[in-house]
Amino acid sequence: MARLIDQFERLPGIGPRTAQRLALHLLRQPEEQIRSFADALLAARSQVGQCQRCFHLSAEPLCEICRNAERGNGQLCVVADSRDLLAMERTREFKGHYHVLGGLISPMDGIGPELLQVQPLVRRVDAEGISEVILALTPSVEGDTTSLYLARLLKPFTTVSRIAYGLPVGSELEYADEVTLARAFEGRRQVE
Ligand SMILES: [Zn+2]
């Protein structure tokens, strides 16, 4: 029991009480249910990898969004991770393709651009004839640093804008409600 609770507590956003509640709930389920839960976890771990083009989570070489030809509208939305991509998708505001960086530039943590999917981004902007890159990065020191870096790098090739409006400084995209995020997207400004 303690082992199970401990496993739940390792999950993001799960405190000791919730972990206990989940463990107790699971123990009341039929064995069949537990088995399919465990199978789903293992299958997800072994089958889900990264999309070769945008680096979003995907079980196929190309993710569902990259495979969707209707979304090739010349716009490319750059996000830090798959959670932020999913947050953008929930707004239903963006109809183009994405590029997942795999983090943000953070000199304090020793994370430079070479550790992120920056070079593939530059190649895509060129190869896919991208007309606008929309930076959807958190309004934080790391988000600002990364946005400025990418804007400088990409501006010779395309228009670069950044979502801004309505998002409080330091807020995580993932937790922004859909309306706020949709407005932030609409109110994007070209990076000078
Ligand atoms: Zn993809």
PDB file of C-alpha atoms and ligand atoms in Angstrom:
ATOM      1  CA  MET A   1       0.000   0.000   0.000  1.00  0.00           C
ATOM      2  CA  ALA A   2       2.755   2.456   0.976  1.00  0.00           C
ATOM      3  CA  ARG A   3       4.633   1.592  -2.213  1.00  0.00           C
ATOM      4  CA  LEU A   4       1.572   2.349  -4.325  1.00  0.00           C
ATOM      5  CA  ILE A   5       0.917   5.669  -2.546  1.00  0.00           C
ATOM      6  CA  ASP A   6       4.567   6.574  -3.008  1.00  0.00           C
ATOM      7  CA  GLN A   7       4.283   5.957  -6.768  1.00  0.00           C
ATOM      8  CA  PHE A   8       1.275   8.276  -7.066  1.00  0.00           C
ATOM      9  CA  GLU A   9       3.005  10.971  -5.038  1.00  0.00           C
ATOM     10  CA  ARG A  10       5.762  11.102  -7.627  1.00  0.00           C
ATOM     11  CA  LEU A  11       3.264  12.346 -10.217  1.00  0.00           C
ATOM     12  CA  PRO A  12       3.047  16.103 -10.865  1.00  0.00           C
ATOM     13  CA  GLY A  13       0.251  17.842  -8.984  1.00  0.00           C
ATOM     14  CA  ILE A  14      -0.492  14.867  -6.699  1.00  0.00           C
ATOM     15  CA  GLY A  15      -0.136  15.467  -2.961  1.00  0.00           C
ATOM     16  CA  PRO A  16      -0.124  12.838  -0.192  1.00  0.00           C
ATOM     17  CA  ARG A  17      -3.911  12.932   0.334  1.00  0.00           C
ATOM     18  CA  THR A  18      -4.752  12.553  -3.346  1.00  0.00           C
ATOM     19  CA  ALA A  19      -2.158   9.781  -3.647  1.00  0.00           C
ATOM     20  CA  GLN A  20      -3.848   7.928  -0.792  1.00  0.00           C
ATOM     21  CA  ARG A  21      -7.289   8.425  -2.335  1.00  0.00           C
ATOM     22  CA  LEU A  22      -6.123   7.105  -5.730  1.00  0.00           C
ATOM     23  CA  ALA A  23      -4.417   4.088  -4.161  1.00  0.00           C
ATOM     24  CA  LEU A  24      -7.532   3.201  -2.157  1.00  0.00           C
ATOM     25  CA  HIS A  25      -9.714   3.644  -5.221  1.00  0.00           C
ATOM     26  CA  LEU A  26      -7.500   1.375  -7.322  1.00  0.00           C
ATOM     27  CA  LEU A  27      -7.447  -1.349  -4.670  1.00  0.00           C
ATOM     28  CA  ARG A  28     -11.241  -1.527  -4.813  1.00  0.00           C
ATOM     29  CA  GLN A  29     -11.198  -2.177  -8.592  1.00  0.00           C
ATOM     30  CA  PRO A  30     -11.418  -5.683 -10.094  1.00  0.00           C
ATOM     31  CA  GLU A  31      -8.071  -7.223 -10.988  1.00  0.00           C
ATOM     32  CA  GLU A  32      -8.963  -7.024 -14.681  1.00  0.00           C
ATOM     33  CA  GLN A  33      -9.257  -3.235 -14.465  1.00  0.00           C
ATOM     34  CA  ILE A  34      -5.903  -2.909 -12.694  1.00  0.00           C
ATOM     35  CA  ARG A  35      -4.257  -5.084 -15.314  1.00  0.00           C
ATOM     36  CA  SER A  36      -5.536  -2.973 -18.214  1.00  0.00           C
ATOM     37  CA  PHE A  37      -4.413   0.195 -16.391  1.00  0.00           C
ATOM     38  CA  ALA A  38      -0.904  -1.211 -15.964  1.00  0.00           C
ATOM     39  CA  ASP A  39      -0.882  -2.408 -19.602  1.00  0.00           C
ATOM     40  CA  ALA A  40      -1.884   1.043 -20.840  1.00  0.00           C
ATOM     41  CA  LEU A  41       0.999   2.619 -18.880  1.00  0.00           C
ATOM     42  CA  LEU A  42       3.563   0.178 -20.251  1.00  0.00           C
ATOM     43  CA  ALA A  43       2.210   0.386 -23.807  1.00  0.00           C
ATOM     44  CA  ALA A  44       2.303   4.181 -23.747  1.00  0.00           C
ATOM     45  CA  ARG A  45       5.877   4.141 -22.499  1.00  0.00           C
ATOM     46  CA  SER A  46       7.106   1.701 -25.142  1.00  0.00           C
ATOM     47  CA  GLN A  47       5.077   2.961 -28.118  1.00  0.00           C
ATOM     48  CA  VAL A  48       4.962   6.722 -27.773  1.00  0.00           C
ATOM     49  CA  GLY A  49       7.985   8.534 -29.105  1.00  0.00           C
ATOM     50  CA  GLN A  50       8.557  11.865 -30.800  1.00  0.00           C
ATOM     51  CA  CYS A  51       7.275  13.131 -34.110  1.00  0.00           C
ATOM     52  CA  GLN A  52      10.236  13.364 -36.480  1.00  0.00           C
ATOM     53  CA  ARG A  53       9.117  16.739 -37.787  1.00  0.00           C
ATOM     54  CA  CYS A  54       7.677  18.727 -34.868  1.00  0.00           C
ATOM     55  CA  PHE A  55       8.901  16.679 -31.823  1.00  0.00           C
ATOM     56  CA  HIS A  56       5.404  16.404 -30.330  1.00  0.00           C
ATOM     57  CA  LEU A  57       4.595  13.068 -28.670  1.00  0.00           C
ATOM     58  CA  SER A  58       3.586  10.529 -31.289  1.00  0.00           C
ATOM     59  CA  ALA A  59       3.269   6.775 -31.739  1.00  0.00           C
ATOM     60  CA  GLU A  60       3.879   7.211 -35.500  1.00  0.00           C
ATOM     61  CA  PRO A  61       6.953   8.692 -37.225  1.00  0.00           C
ATOM     62  CA  LEU A  62       4.815  11.771 -37.921  1.00  0.00           C
ATOM     63  CA  CYS A  63       2.203  12.981 -35.426  1.00  0.00           C
ATOM     64  CA  GLU A  64      -1.459  13.468 -36.273  1.00  0.00           C
ATOM     65  CA  ILE A  65      -1.078  17.238 -36.703  1.00  0.00           C
ATOM     66  CA  CYS A  66       1.903  16.943 -39.062  1.00  0.00           C
ATOM     67  CA  ARG A  67       0.060  14.278 -41.075  1.00  0.00           C
ATOM     68  CA  ASN A  68      -2.916  16.609 -41.507  1.00  0.00           C
ATOM     69  CA  ALA A  69      -2.240  18.350 -44.845  1.00  0.00           C
ATOM     70  CA  GLU A  70      -5.047  20.870 -44.220  1.00  0.00           C
ATOM     71  CA  ARG A  71      -2.971  22.367 -41.430  1.00  0.00           C
ATOM     72  CA  GLY A  72      -0.102  23.335 -43.728  1.00  0.00           C
ATOM     73  CA  ASN A  73      -1.156  27.005 -43.913  1.00  0.00           C
ATOM     74  CA  GLY A  74       2.335  28.496 -43.698  1.00  0.00           C
ATOM     75  CA  GLN A  75       2.049  29.259 -39.970  1.00  0.00           C
ATOM     76  CA  LEU A  76       4.307  27.549 -37.477  1.00  0.00           C
ATOM     77  CA  CYS A  77       3.618  27.844 -33.738  1.00  0.00           C
ATOM     78  CA  VAL A  78       6.673  27.297 -31.525  1.00  0.00           C
ATOM     79  CA  VAL A  79       6.019  25.891 -28.035  1.00  0.00           C
ATOM     80  CA  ALA A  80       8.309  24.741 -25.217  1.00  0.00           C
ATOM     81  CA  ASP A  81       6.770  21.293 -24.740  1.00  0.00           C
ATOM     82  CA  SER A  82       3.883  18.997 -25.639  1.00  0.00           C
ATOM     83  CA  ARG A  83       1.779  20.236 -22.713  1.00  0.00           C
ATOM     84  CA  ASP A  84       1.824  23.746 -24.172  1.00  0.00           C
ATOM     85  CA  LEU A  85       0.982  22.355 -27.606  1.00  0.00           C
ATOM     86  CA  LEU A  86      -2.072  20.636 -26.127  1.00  0.00           C
ATOM     87  CA  ALA A  87      -3.068  23.883 -24.372  1.00  0.00           C
ATOM     88  CA  MET A  88      -2.901  25.736 -27.716  1.00  0.00           C
ATOM     89  CA  GLU A  89      -4.929  22.978 -29.381  1.00  0.00           C
ATOM     90  CA  ARG A  90      -7.672  23.336 -26.774  1.00  0.00           C
ATOM     91  CA  THR A  91      -8.238  26.942 -27.889  1.00  0.00           C
ATOM     92  CA  ARG A  92      -8.989  25.724 -31.469  1.00  0.00           C
ATOM     93  CA  GLU A  93      -7.577  29.066 -32.545  1.00  0.00           C
ATOM     94  CA  PHE A  94      -4.490  27.894 -34.370  1.00  0.00           C
ATOM     95  CA  LYS A  95      -4.830  26.027 -37.671  1.00  0.00           C
ATOM     96  CA  GLY A  96      -1.187  25.600 -38.663  1.00  0.00           C
ATOM     97  CA  HIS A  97       1.634  23.278 -37.658  1.00  0.00           C
ATOM     98  CA  TYR A  98       3.719  23.250 -34.476  1.00  0.00           C
ATOM     99  CA  HIS A  99       7.335  22.948 -33.450  1.00  0.00           C
ATOM    100  CA  VAL A 100       8.160  21.654 -29.953  1.00  0.00           C
ATOM    101  CA  LEU A 101      11.476  23.026 -28.640  1.00  0.00           C
ATOM    102  CA  GLY A 102      11.849  20.595 -25.745  1.00  0.00           C
ATOM    103  CA  GLY A 103      12.369  23.368 -23.180  1.00  0.00           C
ATOM    104  CA  LEU A 104      13.471  26.998 -22.932  1.00  0.00           C
ATOM    105  CA  ILE A 105      16.898  28.597 -23.015  1.00  0.00           C
ATOM    106  CA  SER A 106      18.069  28.995 -19.427  1.00  0.00           C
ATOM    107  CA  PRO A 107      21.718  29.953 -18.870  1.00  0.00           C
ATOM    108  CA  MET A 108      21.176  29.533 -15.103  1.00  0.00           C
ATOM    109  CA  ASP A 109      20.354  25.847 -15.625  1.00  0.00           C
ATOM    110  CA  GLY A 110      22.987  25.377 -18.301  1.00  0.00           C
ATOM    111  CA  ILE A 111      20.377  24.983 -21.053  1.00  0.00           C
ATOM    112  CA  GLY A 112      21.612  26.562 -24.256  1.00  0.00           C
ATOM    113  CA  PRO A 113      19.984  26.524 -27.709  1.00  0.00           C
ATOM    114  CA  GLU A 114      22.084  23.494 -28.705  1.00  0.00           C
ATOM    115  CA  LEU A 115      20.122  21.359 -26.209  1.00  0.00           C
ATOM    116  CA  LEU A 116      16.811  22.366 -27.808  1.00  0.00           C
ATOM    117  CA  GLN A 117      15.285  21.622 -31.232  1.00  0.00           C
ATOM    118  CA  VAL A 118      16.443  24.956 -32.614  1.00  0.00           C
ATOM    119  CA  GLN A 119      18.410  23.805 -35.671  1.00  0.00           C
ATOM    120  CA  PRO A 120      15.533  21.598 -36.897  1.00  0.00           C
ATOM    121  CA  LEU A 121      13.281  24.666 -36.498  1.00  0.00           C
ATOM    122  CA  VAL A 122      15.518  26.811 -38.707  1.00  0.00           C
ATOM    123  CA  ARG A 123      15.634  24.040 -41.317  1.00  0.00           C
ATOM    124  CA  ARG A 124      11.839  23.702 -41.271  1.00  0.00           C
ATOM    125  CA  VAL A 125      11.222  27.427 -41.705  1.00  0.00           C
ATOM    126  CA  ASP A 126      13.358  27.291 -44.833  1.00  0.00           C
ATOM    127  CA  ALA A 127      12.252  23.899 -46.213  1.00  0.00           C
ATOM    128  CA  GLU A 128       8.526  24.324 -45.575  1.00  0.00           C
ATOM    129  CA  GLY A 129       8.302  27.918 -46.784  1.00  0.00           C
ATOM    130  CA  ILE A 130       6.910  29.164 -43.457  1.00  0.00           C
ATOM    131  CA  SER A 131       5.359  32.646 -43.765  1.00  0.00           C
ATOM    132  CA  GLU A 132       4.882  33.302 -40.032  1.00  0.00           C
ATOM    133  CA  VAL A 133       6.480  31.844 -36.931  1.00  0.00           C
ATOM    134  CA  ILE A 134       4.336  32.397 -33.836  1.00  0.00           C
ATOM    135  CA  LEU A 135       6.252  32.088 -30.572  1.00  0.00           C
ATOM    136  CA  ALA A 136       3.927  30.757 -27.871  1.00  0.00           C
ATOM    137  CA  LEU A 137       6.392  30.772 -24.980  1.00  0.00           C
ATOM    138  CA  THR A 138       5.653  31.623 -21.358  1.00  0.00           C
ATOM    139  CA  PRO A 139       6.073  35.269 -20.289  1.00  0.00           C
ATOM    140  CA  SER A 140       9.081  34.517 -18.045  1.00  0.00           C
ATOM    141  CA  VAL A 141      12.807  35.310 -18.133  1.00  0.00           C
ATOM    142  CA  GLU A 142      13.459  32.018 -19.960  1.00  0.00           C
ATOM    143  CA  GLY A 143      10.514  32.565 -22.324  1.00  0.00           C
ATOM    144  CA  ASP A 144      11.715  36.095 -23.140  1.00  0.00           C
ATOM    145  CA  THR A 145      15.319  34.996 -23.652  1.00  0.00           C
ATOM    146  CA  THR A 146      14.251  32.181 -25.952  1.00  0.00           C
ATOM    147  CA  SER A 147      11.836  34.400 -27.892  1.00  0.00           C
ATOM    148  CA  LEU A 148      14.496  37.057 -28.519  1.00  0.00           C
ATOM    149  CA  TYR A 149      17.038  34.443 -29.529  1.00  0.00           C
ATOM    150  CA  LEU A 150      14.666  32.762 -31.978  1.00  0.00           C
ATOM    151  CA  ALA A 151      13.373  36.058 -33.382  1.00  0.00           C
ATOM    152  CA  ARG A 152      16.908  37.195 -34.178  1.00  0.00           C
ATOM    153  CA  LEU A 153      17.682  33.853 -35.782  1.00  0.00           C
ATOM    154  CA  LEU A 154      14.511  33.565 -37.873  1.00  0.00           C
ATOM    155  CA  LYS A 155      13.715  37.137 -38.905  1.00  0.00           C
ATOM    156  CA  PRO A 156      15.924  37.032 -42.017  1.00  0.00           C
ATOM    157  CA  PHE A 157      13.687  34.221 -43.320  1.00  0.00           C
ATOM    158  CA  THR A 158      10.148  34.910 -42.131  1.00  0.00           C
ATOM    159  CA  THR A 159       7.792  37.042 -40.050  1.00  0.00           C
ATOM    160  CA  VAL A 160       8.150  36.335 -36.322  1.00  0.00           C
ATOM    161  CA  SER A 161       5.396  37.183 -33.848  1.00  0.00           C
ATOM    162  CA  ARG A 162       4.833  36.380 -30.203  1.00  0.00           C
ATOM    163  CA  ILE A 163       1.623  35.824 -28.278  1.00  0.00           C
ATOM    164  CA  ALA A 164       1.311  38.239 -25.394  1.00  0.00           C
ATOM    165  CA  TYR A 165      -1.995  39.834 -24.617  1.00  0.00           C
ATOM    166  CA  GLY A 166      -3.666  38.894 -21.354  1.00  0.00           C
ATOM    167  CA  LEU A 167      -1.149  36.377 -20.090  1.00  0.00           C
ATOM    168  CA  PRO A 168       0.173  37.307 -16.652  1.00  0.00           C
ATOM    169  CA  VAL A 169       3.965  37.337 -16.304  1.00  0.00           C
ATOM    170  CA  GLY A 170       5.376  33.993 -15.233  1.00  0.00           C
ATOM    171  CA  SER A 171       2.157  32.098 -15.943  1.00  0.00           C
ATOM    172  CA  GLU A 172       2.313  28.641 -17.443  1.00  0.00           C
ATOM    173  CA  LEU A 173       0.582  28.325 -20.803  1.00  0.00           C
ATOM    174  CA  GLU A 174      -0.742  24.980 -19.712  1.00  0.00           C
ATOM    175  CA  TYR A 175      -2.817  26.527 -16.928  1.00  0.00           C
ATOM    176  CA  ALA A 176      -4.134  29.516 -18.879  1.00  0.00           C
ATOM    177  CA  ASP A 177      -7.825  29.151 -19.608  1.00  0.00           C
ATOM    178  CA  GLU A 178      -8.805  28.718 -23.250  1.00  0.00           C
ATOM    179  CA  VAL A 179     -10.320  32.176 -23.703  1.00  0.00           C
ATOM    180  CA  THR A 180      -7.233  33.913 -22.274  1.00  0.00           C
ATOM    181  CA  LEU A 181      -4.915  31.851 -24.424  1.00  0.00           C
ATOM    182  CA  ALA A 182      -7.052  32.361 -27.540  1.00  0.00           C
ATOM    183  CA  ARG A 183      -6.947  36.140 -26.929  1.00  0.00           C
ATOM    184  CA  ALA A 184      -3.195  35.991 -26.386  1.00  0.00           C
ATOM    185  CA  PHE A 185      -2.931  34.248 -29.722  1.00  0.00           C
ATOM    186  CA  GLU A 186      -5.139  36.743 -31.538  1.00  0.00           C
ATOM    187  CA  GLY A 187      -3.272  39.656 -29.975  1.00  0.00           C
ATOM    188  CA  ARG A 188       0.140  38.392 -31.054  1.00  0.00           C
ATOM    189  CA  ARG A 189       2.621  41.073 -32.029  1.00  0.00           C
ATOM    190  CA  GLN A 190       5.437  41.034 -34.462  1.00  0.00           C
ATOM    191  CA  VAL A 191       8.783  40.809 -32.625  1.00  0.00           C
ATOM    192  CA  GLU A 192      10.807  43.950 -33.343  1.00  0.00           C
TER     193      GLU A 192
HETATM  194 ZN    ZN B   1       4.442  16.426 -35.656  1.00  0.00          ZN
END
